Amino acid sequence: MRLSAYFLPTIKETPSEAQIVSHRLMLRAGMIRQASAGIYSWLPLGFRVLKNIERIVREEQDRSGAQEVLMPTIQSADLWRQSGRYDAYGPEMLRIEDRHGRDMLYGPTNEELITDIFRTSVKSYRDVPKMLYHIQWKFRDEVRPRFGIMRGREFLMKDNYSFDIDLAGAKRAYNKMFVAYLRTFARMGLKAIPMEADTGPIGGNLSHEFIILADTGESAVYCHGDFLDFDVLGQDIDYEQDLEPIIADWTALYARTDEKHDAAMFEKEVPQENRVEKRGIEVGHIFYFGTKYSEPLGATIATPEGEQVPVHMGSYGIGVSRLAGAIIEASHDEAGIIWPEAVAPFKVGLINLKPADGDCTTACEDIYGKLRGAGVEVLYDDRDERAGTKFAEMDLIGLPWQLVAGPRGIAKGMVELKRRRDGEREELSLDSALSKVMP
RNA sequence: CGGGGCGUAGCUCAGCCUGGUAGAGUGCCUGCUUUGGGAGCAGGAAGCCGGAGGUUCGAAUCCUCUCGCCCCGACCA
């Protein structure tokens, strides 16, 4: 993509409404624009990031055996009356009336709908287990939206729902999601730590929040430092195998949010030097809720013995749009965003320092063509701007690699390759620079 | 939903107390100069001062109402 043709409205000054760093940077980098309180438009750069996050989430859901569906944003109130949540949910639910006077709502979540889909078509134990997920916009009319995209009213969420004949089956589904989440966040370059969470009225220990550490996180979290060295991507995972050992590894050490924190236990279980006390952002939540919805909605299946039992369900959410902000909270510096490669809107930013210079521009066009030919996503700054502006904007939008070509270097056949993460620069020949950023 | 704050040029803000023809910086457009970290000089375009009522000869400024946005708290993926 040529920057001269790209819609990238960057802002030098910080918009006054943005307080936290991800919100400021997303506005400044031209990723999003606020439409109204807690509701945002995604501009080209931000949308690319959102799509990358979504893609990784989808790939890992599919890998775990979940199947993608797409349910509507607008739901009928009828189902919610059956589950008892139409009244229970309160003013957070955006209620709508259609032209016929029917009560509708903009879905804040989809348990009712998915349970309805399941109950009308699944009748036998032979048809489970199943995991159905979708990635869809939700709306929760928060009293006070804040933190930009991180806590908007409208947000993109992946929610998966598992259906099993009994608790043991549900536990297997839970474990699959647990591992899928570890992989999902790791692929995005995040250290996500599963922390014990409240299970509500169901009880048991089948509820975890996945938390990433960031100074600006919304809640205090406490965990063992060894979590930061765990590597899930290095493992070869077979989702049909028993995942219990992996779960055991990841739940053996202390990790709790402040709601569940027990200072005495923390100090007893974690040696002083390994105690991590930081702030965290919740990016995922998995939990088992048993027959909470299947019972009132009559989602029953027949056991091998012919008995009708309510199906056991779990629900597994990832805040897809929130992740865009969360990743920035976890990865930025004074100059701007630092994208992990997997979610970066482009892999390489090619800076032509002097478009007016024939040789320099010829070389840049050549590099641009070669990178694109190799399938590398590249944003080519071909604008007639000053060098300082180009450097500053490229740092701001945070592409992992910057390839800088100026007349002086080009005359010697050299370009500069800068790694955004640590600012390390290398003067390289054209070919070796290219080979470094090509797959 | 309680408490607080702010709506003036694309953005950041001054002007309001004490009423008298709308301001700065930055961004944008033109030209010249400059050219490896958000340049310099000169010129230019740009605002129903959030909206509606009211007070007044006269309102960005005072009063009333209203809408929007932000912050703290309670709540939350």
PDB file of N, CA, C and O in Angstrom, chain A residues 1-6 350-356 361 364-365 368 379-385 390 394:
ATOM      1  N   MET A   1       0.836  -1.201   0.000  1.00  0.00           N
ATOM      2  CA  MET A   1       0.000   0.000   0.000  1.00  0.00           C
ATOM      3  C   MET A   1       0.866   1.245   0.000  1.00  0.00           C
ATOM      4  O   MET A   1       1.826   1.332   0.750  1.00  0.00           O
ATOM      5  N   ARG A   2       0.500   2.168  -0.888  1.00  0.00           N
ATOM      6  CA  ARG A   2       1.232   3.435  -0.918  1.00  0.00           C
ATOM      7  C   ARG A   2       0.608   4.392   0.076  1.00  0.00           C
ATOM      8  O   ARG A   2      -0.596   4.631   0.036  1.00  0.00           O
ATOM      9  N   LEU A   3       1.431   4.950   0.911  1.00  0.00           N
ATOM     10  CA  LEU A   3       0.920   5.854   1.933  1.00  0.00           C
ATOM     11  C   LEU A   3       0.274   7.090   1.303  1.00  0.00           C
ATOM     12  O   LEU A   3      -0.671   7.654   1.850  1.00  0.00           O
ATOM     13  N   SER A   4       0.778   7.483   0.138  1.00  0.00           N
ATOM     14  CA  SER A   4       0.200   8.660  -0.525  1.00  0.00           C
ATOM     15  C   SER A   4      -1.269   8.441  -0.870  1.00  0.00           C
ATOM     16  O   SER A   4      -2.026   9.391  -1.022  1.00  0.00           O
ATOM     17  N   ALA A   5      -1.662   7.164  -1.001  1.00  0.00           N
ATOM     18  CA  ALA A   5      -3.043   6.866  -1.380  1.00  0.00           C
ATOM     19  C   ALA A   5      -3.852   6.298  -0.214  1.00  0.00           C
ATOM     20  O   ALA A   5      -5.045   6.066  -0.344  1.00  0.00           O
ATOM     21  N   TYR A   6      -3.189   6.081   0.902  1.00  0.00           N
ATOM     22  CA  TYR A   6      -3.832   5.392   2.016  1.00  0.00           C
ATOM     23  C   TYR A   6      -4.569   6.387   2.911  1.00  0.00           C
ATOM     24  O   TYR A   6      -4.088   7.502   3.117  1.00  0.00           O
ATOM     25  N   LEU A 350       8.111   0.967   4.465  1.00  0.00           N
ATOM     26  CA  LEU A 350       9.219   1.360   3.585  1.00  0.00           C
ATOM     27  C   LEU A 350       9.225   2.879   3.479  1.00  0.00           C
ATOM     28  O   LEU A 350       8.244   3.480   3.041  1.00  0.00           O
ATOM     29  N   ILE A 351      10.309   3.481   3.928  1.00  0.00           N
ATOM     30  CA  ILE A 351      10.386   4.939   3.905  1.00  0.00           C
ATOM     31  C   ILE A 351      11.305   5.421   2.796  1.00  0.00           C
ATOM     32  O   ILE A 351      12.509   5.148   2.801  1.00  0.00           O
ATOM     33  N   ASN A 352      10.716   6.128   1.864  1.00  0.00           N
ATOM     34  CA  ASN A 352      11.497   6.783   0.823  1.00  0.00           C
ATOM     35  C   ASN A 352      11.821   8.195   1.317  1.00  0.00           C
ATOM     36  O   ASN A 352      10.958   9.057   1.367  1.00  0.00           O
ATOM     37  N   LEU A 353      13.068   8.400   1.695  1.00  0.00           N
ATOM     38  CA  LEU A 353      13.428   9.671   2.319  1.00  0.00           C
ATOM     39  C   LEU A 353      13.380  10.826   1.336  1.00  0.00           C
ATOM     40  O   LEU A 353      13.211  11.977   1.725  1.00  0.00           O
ATOM     41  N   LYS A 354      13.557  10.524   0.061  1.00  0.00           N
ATOM     42  CA  LYS A 354      13.569  11.613  -0.917  1.00  0.00           C
ATOM     43  C   LYS A 354      12.941  11.186  -2.235  1.00  0.00           C
ATOM     44  O   LYS A 354      13.641  10.812  -3.175  1.00  0.00           O
ATOM     45  N   PRO A 355      11.607  11.279  -2.299  1.00  0.00           N
ATOM     46  CA  PRO A 355      10.909  10.862  -3.521  1.00  0.00           C
ATOM     47  C   PRO A 355      11.356  11.659  -4.741  1.00  0.00           C
ATOM     48  O   PRO A 355      11.234  11.188  -5.865  1.00  0.00           O
ATOM     49  N   ALA A 356      11.902  12.878  -4.512  1.00  0.00           N
ATOM     50  CA  ALA A 356      12.320  13.698  -5.646  1.00  0.00           C
ATOM     51  C   ALA A 356      13.606  13.168  -6.285  1.00  0.00           C
ATOM     52  O   ALA A 356      13.948  13.531  -7.412  1.00  0.00           O
ATOM     53  N   THR A 361      14.111   6.843  -5.597  1.00  0.00           N
ATOM     54  CA  THR A 361      12.745   6.385  -5.853  1.00  0.00           C
ATOM     55  C   THR A 361      12.722   5.113  -6.681  1.00  0.00           C
ATOM     56  O   THR A 361      11.927   4.204  -6.421  1.00  0.00           O
ATOM     57  N   CYS A 364      13.401   2.387  -4.321  1.00  0.00           N
ATOM     58  CA  CYS A 364      12.250   2.128  -3.455  1.00  0.00           C
ATOM     59  C   CYS A 364      11.157   1.369  -4.185  1.00  0.00           C
ATOM     60  O   CYS A 364      10.554   0.441  -3.635  1.00  0.00           O
ATOM     61  N   GLU A 365      10.892   1.797  -5.424  1.00  0.00           N
ATOM     62  CA  GLU A 365       9.868   1.093  -6.198  1.00  0.00           C
ATOM     63  C   GLU A 365      10.253  -0.366  -6.382  1.00  0.00           C
ATOM     64  O   GLU A 365       9.412  -1.265  -6.327  1.00  0.00           O
ATOM     65  N   TYR A 368       9.722  -2.126  -3.086  1.00  0.00           N
ATOM     66  CA  TYR A 368       8.277  -2.249  -2.879  1.00  0.00           C
ATOM     67  C   TYR A 368       7.718  -3.417  -3.698  1.00  0.00           C
ATOM     68  O   TYR A 368       6.975  -4.262  -3.190  1.00  0.00           O
ATOM     69  N   LEU A 379       3.809  -1.094   3.821  1.00  0.00           N
ATOM     70  CA  LEU A 379       3.247   0.244   3.676  1.00  0.00           C
ATOM     71  C   LEU A 379       4.392   1.142   3.206  1.00  0.00           C
ATOM     72  O   LEU A 379       5.384   1.329   3.907  1.00  0.00           O
ATOM     73  N   TYR A 380       4.225   1.673   2.006  1.00  0.00           N
ATOM     74  CA  TYR A 380       5.309   2.403   1.360  1.00  0.00           C
ATOM     75  C   TYR A 380       5.060   3.902   1.499  1.00  0.00           C
ATOM     76  O   TYR A 380       4.129   4.438   0.903  1.00  0.00           O
ATOM     77  N   ASP A 381       5.910   4.560   2.266  1.00  0.00           N
ATOM     78  CA  ASP A 381       5.776   6.006   2.430  1.00  0.00           C
ATOM     79  C   ASP A 381       6.463   6.711   1.269  1.00  0.00           C
ATOM     80  O   ASP A 381       7.659   6.994   1.300  1.00  0.00           O
ATOM     81  N   ASP A 382       5.661   6.968   0.249  1.00  0.00           N
ATOM     82  CA  ASP A 382       6.167   7.594  -0.980  1.00  0.00           C
ATOM     83  C   ASP A 382       5.801   9.066  -1.018  1.00  0.00           C
ATOM     84  O   ASP A 382       5.875   9.711  -2.054  1.00  0.00           O
ATOM     85  N   ARG A 383       5.353   9.595   0.123  1.00  0.00           N
ATOM     86  CA  ARG A 383       4.883  10.979   0.131  1.00  0.00           C
ATOM     87  C   ARG A 383       6.053  11.959   0.100  1.00  0.00           C
ATOM     88  O   ARG A 383       7.163  11.654   0.513  1.00  0.00           O
ATOM     89  N   ASP A 384       5.722  13.138  -0.365  1.00  0.00           N
ATOM     90  CA  ASP A 384       6.711  14.204  -0.400  1.00  0.00           C
ATOM     91  C   ASP A 384       6.674  14.940   0.944  1.00  0.00           C
ATOM     92  O   ASP A 384       6.138  16.031   1.057  1.00  0.00           O
ATOM     93  N   GLU A 385       7.159  14.266   1.951  1.00  0.00           N
ATOM     94  CA  GLU A 385       7.173  14.841   3.299  1.00  0.00           C
ATOM     95  C   GLU A 385       8.603  14.881   3.803  1.00  0.00           C
ATOM     96  O   GLU A 385       9.495  14.232   3.262  1.00  0.00           O
ATOM     97  N   LYS A 390       8.146  11.556   8.471  1.00  0.00           N
ATOM     98  CA  LYS A 390       8.003  10.145   8.104  1.00  0.00           C
ATOM     99  C   LYS A 390       8.449   9.221   9.226  1.00  0.00           C
ATOM    100  O   LYS A 390       7.777   8.236   9.538  1.00  0.00           O
ATOM    101  N   MET A 394       5.893   6.768  11.261  1.00  0.00           N
ATOM    102  CA  MET A 394       6.135   5.331  11.172  1.00  0.00           C
ATOM    103  C   MET A 394       6.304   4.743  12.570  1.00  0.00           C
ATOM    104  O   MET A 394       5.799   3.666  12.857  1.00  0.00           O
TER     105      MET A 394
END
